[in-house]
Amino acid sequence: KETKEQLIIDAGQKHFGATMCKSCGMIYTASSPEDELQHVQHHYRFLDGIKYTGWKKERVVAEFWDGKIVLVLPHDPSYALRKVEDVQELVDNELGFHQAVPRCPNKTKTFLFISDEKRVVGCLIAEPIKQAFRVLSEPTGPESPSSKECHRAWQCSDVPEPAVCGISRIWVFRLKRRKRIARRLVDTVRNCFMFGCFLKIDEIAFSDPTPDGKLFATKYCNT
Ligand code: ACO
Ligand code: ZN
């Protein structure tokens, strides 16, 4: 299903400017041979990375009309762990994280959102934590002294607060964003992270959020 808007964008940007591939979501300049080469290389690796063939033993923890969420634990069969590694590599690449060192690999829980097209379109990596630092609201107003000097977009409190679950990665495939996939992943983590209880909002913490991550987390935590 193509919208009118998409058709116009495609026609206008066929030979110049930025194009977004409708399969892999990469944004590149179609008129640049280097860019096109990079796209081709990314395209197949990415689509192969998110391909989900279905597993004999899969732990389905939530089901929806447009997909399901599968939980992978550290001692699962190697085919499951390999898929998690592949997806994490794609995610880290996109986020510009170059070394993925989970603090506690034995306790990491990975939640994959599998679409009806049998693709991993969302990924959330959670680990147990004991404390977190609350993000302080951004200084607003032109008088605020920190808005000029402080280039960090936000600041954290110095006072640790008890927490239970740290979300070290959350990612949704570019072409599937704003469909509440991230929200459903976090709801599912709250439900499944600790057996028998639904974690409160302030028992979960997002580590090192990106601008996208912060927009999502702010919205999620206030609703
Ligand atoms: N801008 C503004 N608001 C946003 C954005 C955004 N980019 N993303 C989410 N929200 C808010 C909206 O209010 C949205 O509700 P609405 O669509 O009804 O307005 C609400 O959050 C819920 O959004 P979802 O649809 O559940 O979020 P989505 O599935 O699109 O995933 C995510 C959000 C994971 C941040 C996605 O944009 C993404 O993968 N970005 C790139 C990777 C990234 O930066 N991840 C965060 C890293 S930080 C970390 O991992 C701890
Ligand atoms: Zn592509």
mmCIF file of C-alpha atoms and ligand atoms in Angstrom:
data_model
loop_
_atom_site.group_PDB
_atom_site.id
_atom_site.type_symbol
_atom_site.label_atom_id
_atom_site.label_comp_id
_atom_site.label_asym_id
_atom_site.label_seq_id
_atom_site.Cartn_x
_atom_site.Cartn_y
_atom_site.Cartn_z
ATOM 1 C CA LYS A 1 0.000 0.000 0.000
ATOM 2 C CA GLU A 2 1.575 3.181 -1.173
ATOM 3 C CA THR A 3 0.385 6.583 -0.166
ATOM 4 C CA LYS A 4 0.212 9.516 -2.522
ATOM 5 C CA GLU A 5 2.820 11.260 -0.431
ATOM 6 C CA GLN A 6 5.330 8.458 -0.955
ATOM 7 C CA LEU A 7 4.837 8.481 -4.699
ATOM 8 C CA ILE A 8 5.525 12.185 -4.885
ATOM 9 C CA ILE A 9 8.658 11.862 -2.812
ATOM 10 C CA ASP A 10 9.900 8.982 -4.966
ATOM 11 C CA ALA A 11 9.298 10.841 -8.214
ATOM 12 C CA GLY A 12 10.966 13.986 -7.008
ATOM 13 C CA GLN A 13 13.998 12.364 -5.498
ATOM 14 C CA LYS A 14 14.780 9.695 -7.979
ATOM 15 C CA HIS A 15 18.059 11.144 -9.111
ATOM 16 C CA PHE A 16 19.134 13.556 -6.430
ATOM 17 C CA GLY A 17 18.893 14.167 -2.750
ATOM 18 C CA ALA A 18 18.111 11.636 -0.089
ATOM 19 C CA THR A 19 16.126 8.501 -0.828
ATOM 20 C CA MET A 20 14.888 5.998 1.702
ATOM 21 C CA CYS A 21 14.900 2.363 0.685
ATOM 22 C CA LYS A 22 11.435 0.949 1.232
ATOM 23 C CA SER A 23 12.745 -2.462 2.262
ATOM 24 C CA CYS A 24 15.697 -1.801 4.526
ATOM 25 C CA GLY A 25 14.943 1.794 5.522
ATOM 26 C CA MET A 26 18.411 3.126 4.754
ATOM 27 C CA ILE A 27 18.579 6.760 3.758
ATOM 28 C CA TYR A 28 21.149 7.391 1.031
ATOM 29 C CA THR A 29 21.889 9.543 -1.980
ATOM 30 C CA ALA A 30 20.863 7.644 -5.073
ATOM 31 C CA SER A 31 22.984 9.819 -7.335
ATOM 32 C CA SER A 32 26.177 8.922 -5.503
ATOM 33 C CA PRO A 33 27.831 5.661 -6.595
ATOM 34 C CA GLU A 34 29.567 5.247 -3.229
ATOM 35 C CA ASP A 35 26.286 5.729 -1.432
ATOM 36 C CA GLU A 36 24.549 3.267 -3.692
ATOM 37 C CA LEU A 37 27.258 0.707 -3.140
ATOM 38 C CA GLN A 38 27.027 1.207 0.602
ATOM 39 C CA HIS A 39 23.295 0.786 0.386
ATOM 40 C CA VAL A 40 23.526 -2.481 -1.536
ATOM 41 C CA GLN A 41 25.997 -3.814 1.007
ATOM 42 C CA HIS A 42 23.844 -2.752 3.929
ATOM 43 C CA HIS A 43 20.587 -3.885 2.313
ATOM 44 C CA TYR A 44 21.245 -7.609 2.133
ATOM 45 C CA ARG A 45 23.160 -7.847 5.382
ATOM 46 C CA PHE A 46 20.416 -6.008 7.219
ATOM 47 C CA LEU A 47 17.495 -7.939 5.758
ATOM 48 C CA ASP A 48 19.322 -11.177 6.435
ATOM 49 C CA GLY A 49 20.048 -10.048 9.999
ATOM 50 C CA ILE A 50 16.419 -9.342 10.830
ATOM 51 C CA LYS A 51 15.067 -12.442 9.076
ATOM 52 C CA TYR A 52 13.309 -14.724 11.551
ATOM 53 C CA THR A 53 12.792 -18.281 10.396
ATOM 54 C CA GLY A 54 10.930 -19.478 13.463
ATOM 55 C CA TRP A 55 12.365 -21.697 16.163
ATOM 56 C CA LYS A 56 11.371 -25.108 17.394
ATOM 57 C CA LYS A 57 11.469 -23.871 20.941
ATOM 58 C CA GLU A 58 10.492 -20.243 21.224
ATOM 59 C CA ARG A 59 9.308 -18.438 24.312
ATOM 60 C CA VAL A 60 6.379 -16.308 23.170
ATOM 61 C CA VAL A 61 5.605 -13.830 25.945
ATOM 62 C CA ALA A 62 3.065 -11.641 24.149
ATOM 63 C CA GLU A 63 0.933 -11.859 21.021
ATOM 64 C CA PHE A 64 -0.649 -9.075 18.991
ATOM 65 C CA TRP A 65 -2.598 -8.681 15.797
ATOM 66 C CA ASP A 66 0.566 -7.547 13.972
ATOM 67 C CA GLY A 67 3.197 -9.743 15.585
ATOM 68 C CA LYS A 68 4.520 -11.340 18.741
ATOM 69 C CA ILE A 69 7.239 -10.868 21.334
ATOM 70 C CA VAL A 70 9.755 -13.645 21.912
ATOM 71 C CA LEU A 71 12.034 -13.745 24.966
ATOM 72 C CA VAL A 72 15.582 -15.096 24.659
ATOM 73 C CA LEU A 73 17.536 -16.055 27.790
ATOM 74 C CA PRO A 74 21.303 -16.586 28.204
ATOM 75 C CA HIS A 75 21.183 -20.390 28.156
ATOM 76 C CA ASP A 76 18.914 -20.775 25.150
ATOM 77 C CA PRO A 77 19.955 -22.839 22.103
ATOM 78 C CA SER A 78 22.738 -21.359 20.034
ATOM 79 C CA TYR A 79 20.490 -20.558 17.048
ATOM 80 C CA ALA A 80 18.511 -18.194 19.271
ATOM 81 C CA LEU A 81 21.602 -16.612 20.795
ATOM 82 C CA ARG A 82 23.146 -16.164 17.356
ATOM 83 C CA LYS A 83 20.078 -14.297 16.134
ATOM 84 C CA VAL A 84 20.211 -12.039 19.183
ATOM 85 C CA GLU A 85 23.886 -11.337 18.483
ATOM 86 C CA ASP A 86 23.172 -10.514 14.832
ATOM 87 C CA VAL A 87 20.350 -8.162 15.712
ATOM 88 C CA GLN A 88 22.352 -6.503 18.455
ATOM 89 C CA GLU A 89 25.168 -5.902 16.024
ATOM 90 C CA LEU A 90 22.818 -4.166 13.573
ATOM 91 C CA VAL A 91 21.361 -2.095 16.378
ATOM 92 C CA ASP A 92 24.751 -1.097 17.775
ATOM 93 C CA ASN A 93 25.868 -0.180 14.297
ATOM 94 C CA GLU A 94 22.905 2.092 13.850
ATOM 95 C CA LEU A 95 23.347 3.652 17.270
ATOM 96 C CA GLY A 96 27.095 4.041 16.844
ATOM 97 C CA PHE A 97 27.904 1.883 19.867
ATOM 98 C CA HIS A 98 31.113 0.125 19.030
ATOM 99 C CA GLN A 99 31.600 -2.250 21.859
ATOM 100 C CA ALA A 100 28.784 -4.240 23.239
ATOM 101 C CA VAL A 101 29.767 -5.412 26.673
ATOM 102 C CA PRO A 102 26.791 -6.428 28.712
ATOM 103 C CA ARG A 103 27.620 -5.991 32.365
ATOM 104 C CA CYS A 104 26.080 -9.279 33.296
ATOM 105 C CA PRO A 105 25.781 -11.531 30.232
ATOM 106 C CA ASN A 106 24.324 -14.309 32.367
ATOM 107 C CA LYS A 107 21.382 -12.216 33.414
ATOM 108 C CA THR A 108 20.566 -10.416 30.201
ATOM 109 C CA LYS A 109 17.049 -10.846 28.858
ATOM 110 C CA THR A 110 16.420 -10.034 25.219
ATOM 111 C CA PHE A 111 12.941 -9.361 23.904
ATOM 112 C CA LEU A 112 12.418 -9.539 20.150
ATOM 113 C CA PHE A 113 9.323 -8.205 18.429
ATOM 114 C CA ILE A 114 8.617 -10.477 15.460
ATOM 115 C CA SER A 115 6.412 -9.048 12.729
ATOM 116 C CA ASP A 116 3.912 -10.965 10.650
ATOM 117 C CA GLU A 117 6.413 -10.833 7.799
ATOM 118 C CA LYS A 118 8.732 -12.960 9.967
ATOM 119 C CA ARG A 119 11.201 -10.228 10.687
ATOM 120 C CA VAL A 120 12.740 -8.983 13.908
ATOM 121 C CA VAL A 121 11.421 -5.416 13.879
ATOM 122 C CA GLY A 122 12.029 -4.554 17.518
ATOM 123 C CA CYS A 123 14.610 -5.449 20.129
ATOM 124 C CA LEU A 124 14.912 -4.665 23.811
ATOM 125 C CA ILE A 125 17.803 -5.752 26.009
ATOM 126 C CA ALA A 126 17.187 -5.690 29.734
ATOM 127 C CA GLU A 127 19.395 -6.506 32.696
ATOM 128 C CA PRO A 128 18.966 -6.463 36.460
ATOM 129 C CA ILE A 129 20.218 -3.304 38.182
ATOM 130 C CA LYS A 130 20.176 -2.100 41.748
ATOM 131 C CA GLN A 131 20.080 1.634 41.307
ATOM 132 C CA ALA A 132 19.604 4.390 38.754
ATOM 133 C CA PHE A 133 19.973 8.132 38.521
ATOM 134 C CA ARG A 134 16.908 10.140 37.687
ATOM 135 C CA VAL A 135 17.062 12.433 34.655
ATOM 136 C CA LEU A 136 16.462 16.002 35.727
ATOM 137 C CA SER A 137 14.112 18.075 33.630
ATOM 138 C CA GLU A 138 15.852 20.251 31.084
ATOM 139 C CA PRO A 139 16.501 23.839 32.002
ATOM 140 C CA THR A 140 14.104 26.036 30.059
ATOM 141 C CA GLY A 141 13.948 29.724 29.346
ATOM 142 C CA PRO A 142 16.599 32.000 27.867
ATOM 143 C CA GLU A 143 17.893 33.052 31.293
ATOM 144 C CA SER A 144 18.871 29.588 32.279
ATOM 145 C CA PRO A 145 22.657 29.673 32.622
ATOM 146 C CA SER A 146 23.167 26.020 31.834
ATOM 147 C CA SER A 147 21.405 26.086 28.483
ATOM 148 C CA LYS A 148 24.345 27.838 26.829
ATOM 149 C CA GLU A 149 27.283 26.273 28.582
ATOM 150 C CA CYS A 150 26.041 22.774 29.029
ATOM 151 C CA HIS A 151 25.947 20.920 25.752
ATOM 152 C CA ARG A 152 24.567 17.770 27.263
ATOM 153 C CA ALA A 153 20.894 17.739 26.521
ATOM 154 C CA TRP A 154 19.961 16.663 30.020
ATOM 155 C CA GLN A 155 21.448 16.093 33.420
ATOM 156 C CA CYS A 156 21.153 13.388 36.005
ATOM 157 C CA SER A 157 20.699 13.617 39.711
ATOM 158 C CA ASP A 158 23.678 12.633 41.917
ATOM 159 C CA VAL A 159 21.440 10.690 44.215
ATOM 160 C CA PRO A 160 20.979 7.048 43.303
ATOM 161 C CA GLU A 161 17.505 5.602 43.616
ATOM 162 C CA PRO A 162 16.651 1.920 43.842
ATOM 163 C CA ALA A 163 15.655 0.313 40.555
ATOM 164 C CA VAL A 164 15.172 -3.221 39.325
ATOM 165 C CA CYS A 165 15.472 -3.389 35.567
ATOM 166 C CA GLY A 166 17.832 -1.523 33.280
ATOM 167 C CA ILE A 167 17.027 -1.188 29.610
ATOM 168 C CA SER A 168 20.373 -1.044 27.886
ATOM 169 C CA ARG A 169 19.042 -1.130 24.323
ATOM 170 C CA ILE A 170 15.722 -0.445 22.723
ATOM 171 C CA TRP A 171 15.382 -0.334 18.978
ATOM 172 C CA VAL A 172 12.618 -0.519 16.389
ATOM 173 C CA PHE A 173 13.152 -1.026 12.645
ATOM 174 C CA ARG A 174 12.996 2.381 10.984
ATOM 175 C CA LEU A 175 10.042 1.490 8.758
ATOM 176 C CA LYS A 176 7.999 0.232 11.731
ATOM 177 C CA ARG A 177 8.384 3.152 14.098
ATOM 178 C CA ARG A 178 5.486 4.989 15.743
ATOM 179 C CA LYS A 179 3.326 1.872 15.802
ATOM 180 C CA ARG A 180 3.721 1.393 19.546
ATOM 181 C CA ILE A 181 6.186 -1.440 19.158
ATOM 182 C CA ALA A 182 8.614 0.072 21.679
ATOM 183 C CA ARG A 183 5.769 0.706 24.093
ATOM 184 C CA ARG A 184 4.613 -2.887 23.834
ATOM 185 C CA LEU A 185 8.168 -4.133 24.354
ATOM 186 C CA VAL A 186 8.542 -2.116 27.564
ATOM 187 C CA ASP A 187 5.097 -3.181 28.822
ATOM 188 C CA THR A 188 6.114 -6.788 28.221
ATOM 189 C CA VAL A 189 9.429 -6.357 30.057
ATOM 190 C CA ARG A 190 7.624 -4.907 33.048
ATOM 191 C CA ASN A 191 5.367 -7.925 33.022
ATOM 192 C CA CYS A 192 8.016 -10.620 32.516
ATOM 193 C CA PHE A 193 11.228 -9.351 34.048
ATOM 194 C CA MET A 194 10.464 -10.526 37.548
ATOM 195 C CA PHE A 195 8.222 -13.485 37.961
ATOM 196 C CA GLY A 196 4.863 -12.679 39.443
ATOM 197 C CA CYS A 197 4.965 -8.899 39.498
ATOM 198 C CA PHE A 198 4.404 -5.991 37.183
ATOM 199 C CA LEU A 199 7.277 -3.528 37.590
ATOM 200 C CA LYS A 200 6.393 0.057 38.358
ATOM 201 C CA ILE A 201 7.620 2.793 36.025
ATOM 202 C CA ASP A 202 10.242 3.936 38.512
ATOM 203 C CA GLU A 203 11.626 0.419 38.858
ATOM 204 C CA ILE A 204 12.836 0.508 35.257
ATOM 205 C CA ALA A 205 15.566 2.752 33.907
ATOM 206 C CA PHE A 206 16.821 3.572 30.415
ATOM 207 C CA SER A 207 20.600 3.684 30.183
ATOM 208 C CA ASP A 208 22.259 6.404 28.136
ATOM 209 C CA PRO A 209 19.269 7.316 25.987
ATOM 210 C CA THR A 210 19.678 8.736 22.487
ATOM 211 C CA PRO A 211 17.463 11.713 21.500
ATOM 212 C CA ASP A 212 14.878 9.266 20.073
ATOM 213 C CA GLY A 213 15.156 7.140 23.186
ATOM 214 C CA LYS A 214 14.640 10.122 25.414
ATOM 215 C CA LEU A 215 11.541 11.281 23.524
ATOM 216 C CA PHE A 216 10.097 7.815 23.786
ATOM 217 C CA ALA A 217 11.042 7.329 27.451
ATOM 218 C CA THR A 218 9.643 10.716 28.471
ATOM 219 C CA LYS A 219 6.358 9.938 26.778
ATOM 220 C CA TYR A 220 6.227 6.382 28.106
ATOM 221 C CA CYS A 221 6.967 7.361 31.685
ATOM 222 C CA ASN A 222 4.285 10.035 31.720
ATOM 223 C CA THR A 223 1.435 7.949 30.427
HETATM 224 N N1 ACO B 1 9.841 11.658 18.434
HETATM 225 C C1 ACO B 1 8.850 12.083 19.247
HETATM 226 N N2 ACO B 1 8.113 11.243 20.031
HETATM 227 C C2 ACO B 1 8.395 9.939 19.981
HETATM 228 C C3 ACO B 1 9.415 9.416 19.126
HETATM 229 C C4 ACO B 1 10.147 10.343 18.336
HETATM 230 N N3 ACO B 1 11.137 9.949 17.514
HETATM 231 N N4 ACO B 1 9.453 8.078 19.261
HETATM 232 C C5 ACO B 1 8.493 7.769 20.165
HETATM 233 N N5 ACO B 1 7.852 8.878 20.604
HETATM 234 C C6 ACO B 1 6.764 8.957 21.611
HETATM 235 C C7 ACO B 1 5.455 9.253 20.923
HETATM 236 O O1 ACO B 1 4.670 10.026 21.791
HETATM 237 C C8 ACO B 1 4.854 7.884 20.738
HETATM 238 O O2 ACO B 1 3.465 7.871 20.715
HETATM 239 P P1 ACO B 1 2.647 8.377 19.391
HETATM 240 O O3 ACO B 1 3.285 7.713 18.196
HETATM 241 O O4 ACO B 1 1.257 7.903 19.657
HETATM 242 O O5 ACO B 1 2.792 9.859 19.372
HETATM 243 C C9 ACO B 1 5.311 7.157 21.989
HETATM 244 O O6 ACO B 1 6.609 7.696 22.270
HETATM 245 C C10 ACO B 1 5.378 5.654 21.790
HETATM 246 O O7 ACO B 1 6.208 5.375 20.691
HETATM 247 P P2 ACO B 1 6.358 3.938 20.021
HETATM 248 O O8 ACO B 1 5.580 3.881 18.755
HETATM 249 O O9 ACO B 1 6.078 2.881 21.032
HETATM 250 O O10 ACO B 1 7.934 3.988 19.698
HETATM 251 P P3 ACO B 1 8.679 3.288 18.478
HETATM 252 O O11 ACO B 1 8.156 1.891 18.318
HETATM 253 O O12 ACO B 1 8.608 4.167 17.298
HETATM 254 O O13 ACO B 1 10.190 3.180 18.998
HETATM 255 C C11 ACO B 1 12.402 4.039 19.478
HETATM 256 C C12 ACO B 1 10.872 4.251 19.621
HETATM 257 C C13 ACO B 1 12.777 2.661 20.009
HETATM 258 C C14 ACO B 1 13.140 5.097 20.276
HETATM 259 C C15 ACO B 1 12.732 4.139 17.962
HETATM 260 O O14 ACO B 1 12.545 5.461 17.540
HETATM 261 C C16 ACO B 1 14.159 3.745 17.601
HETATM 262 O O15 ACO B 1 14.455 2.558 17.463
HETATM 263 N N6 ACO B 1 15.065 4.723 17.418
HETATM 264 C C17 ACO B 1 16.447 4.460 17.007
HETATM 265 C C18 ACO B 1 17.200 3.707 18.052
HETATM 266 C C19 ACO B 1 17.288 4.472 19.353
HETATM 267 O O16 ACO B 1 17.675 5.627 19.379
HETATM 268 N N7 ACO B 1 16.915 3.784 20.453
HETATM 269 C C20 ACO B 1 16.985 4.333 21.796
HETATM 270 C C21 ACO B 1 18.357 4.142 22.298
HETATM 271 S S1 ACO B 1 18.487 4.507 24.013
HETATM 272 C C22 ACO B 1 18.537 3.007 24.768
HETATM 273 O O17 ACO B 1 18.639 2.034 24.095
HETATM 274 C C23 ACO B 1 18.461 2.882 26.246
HETATM 275 ZN ZN ZN B 2 17.691 -1.149 1.063
#
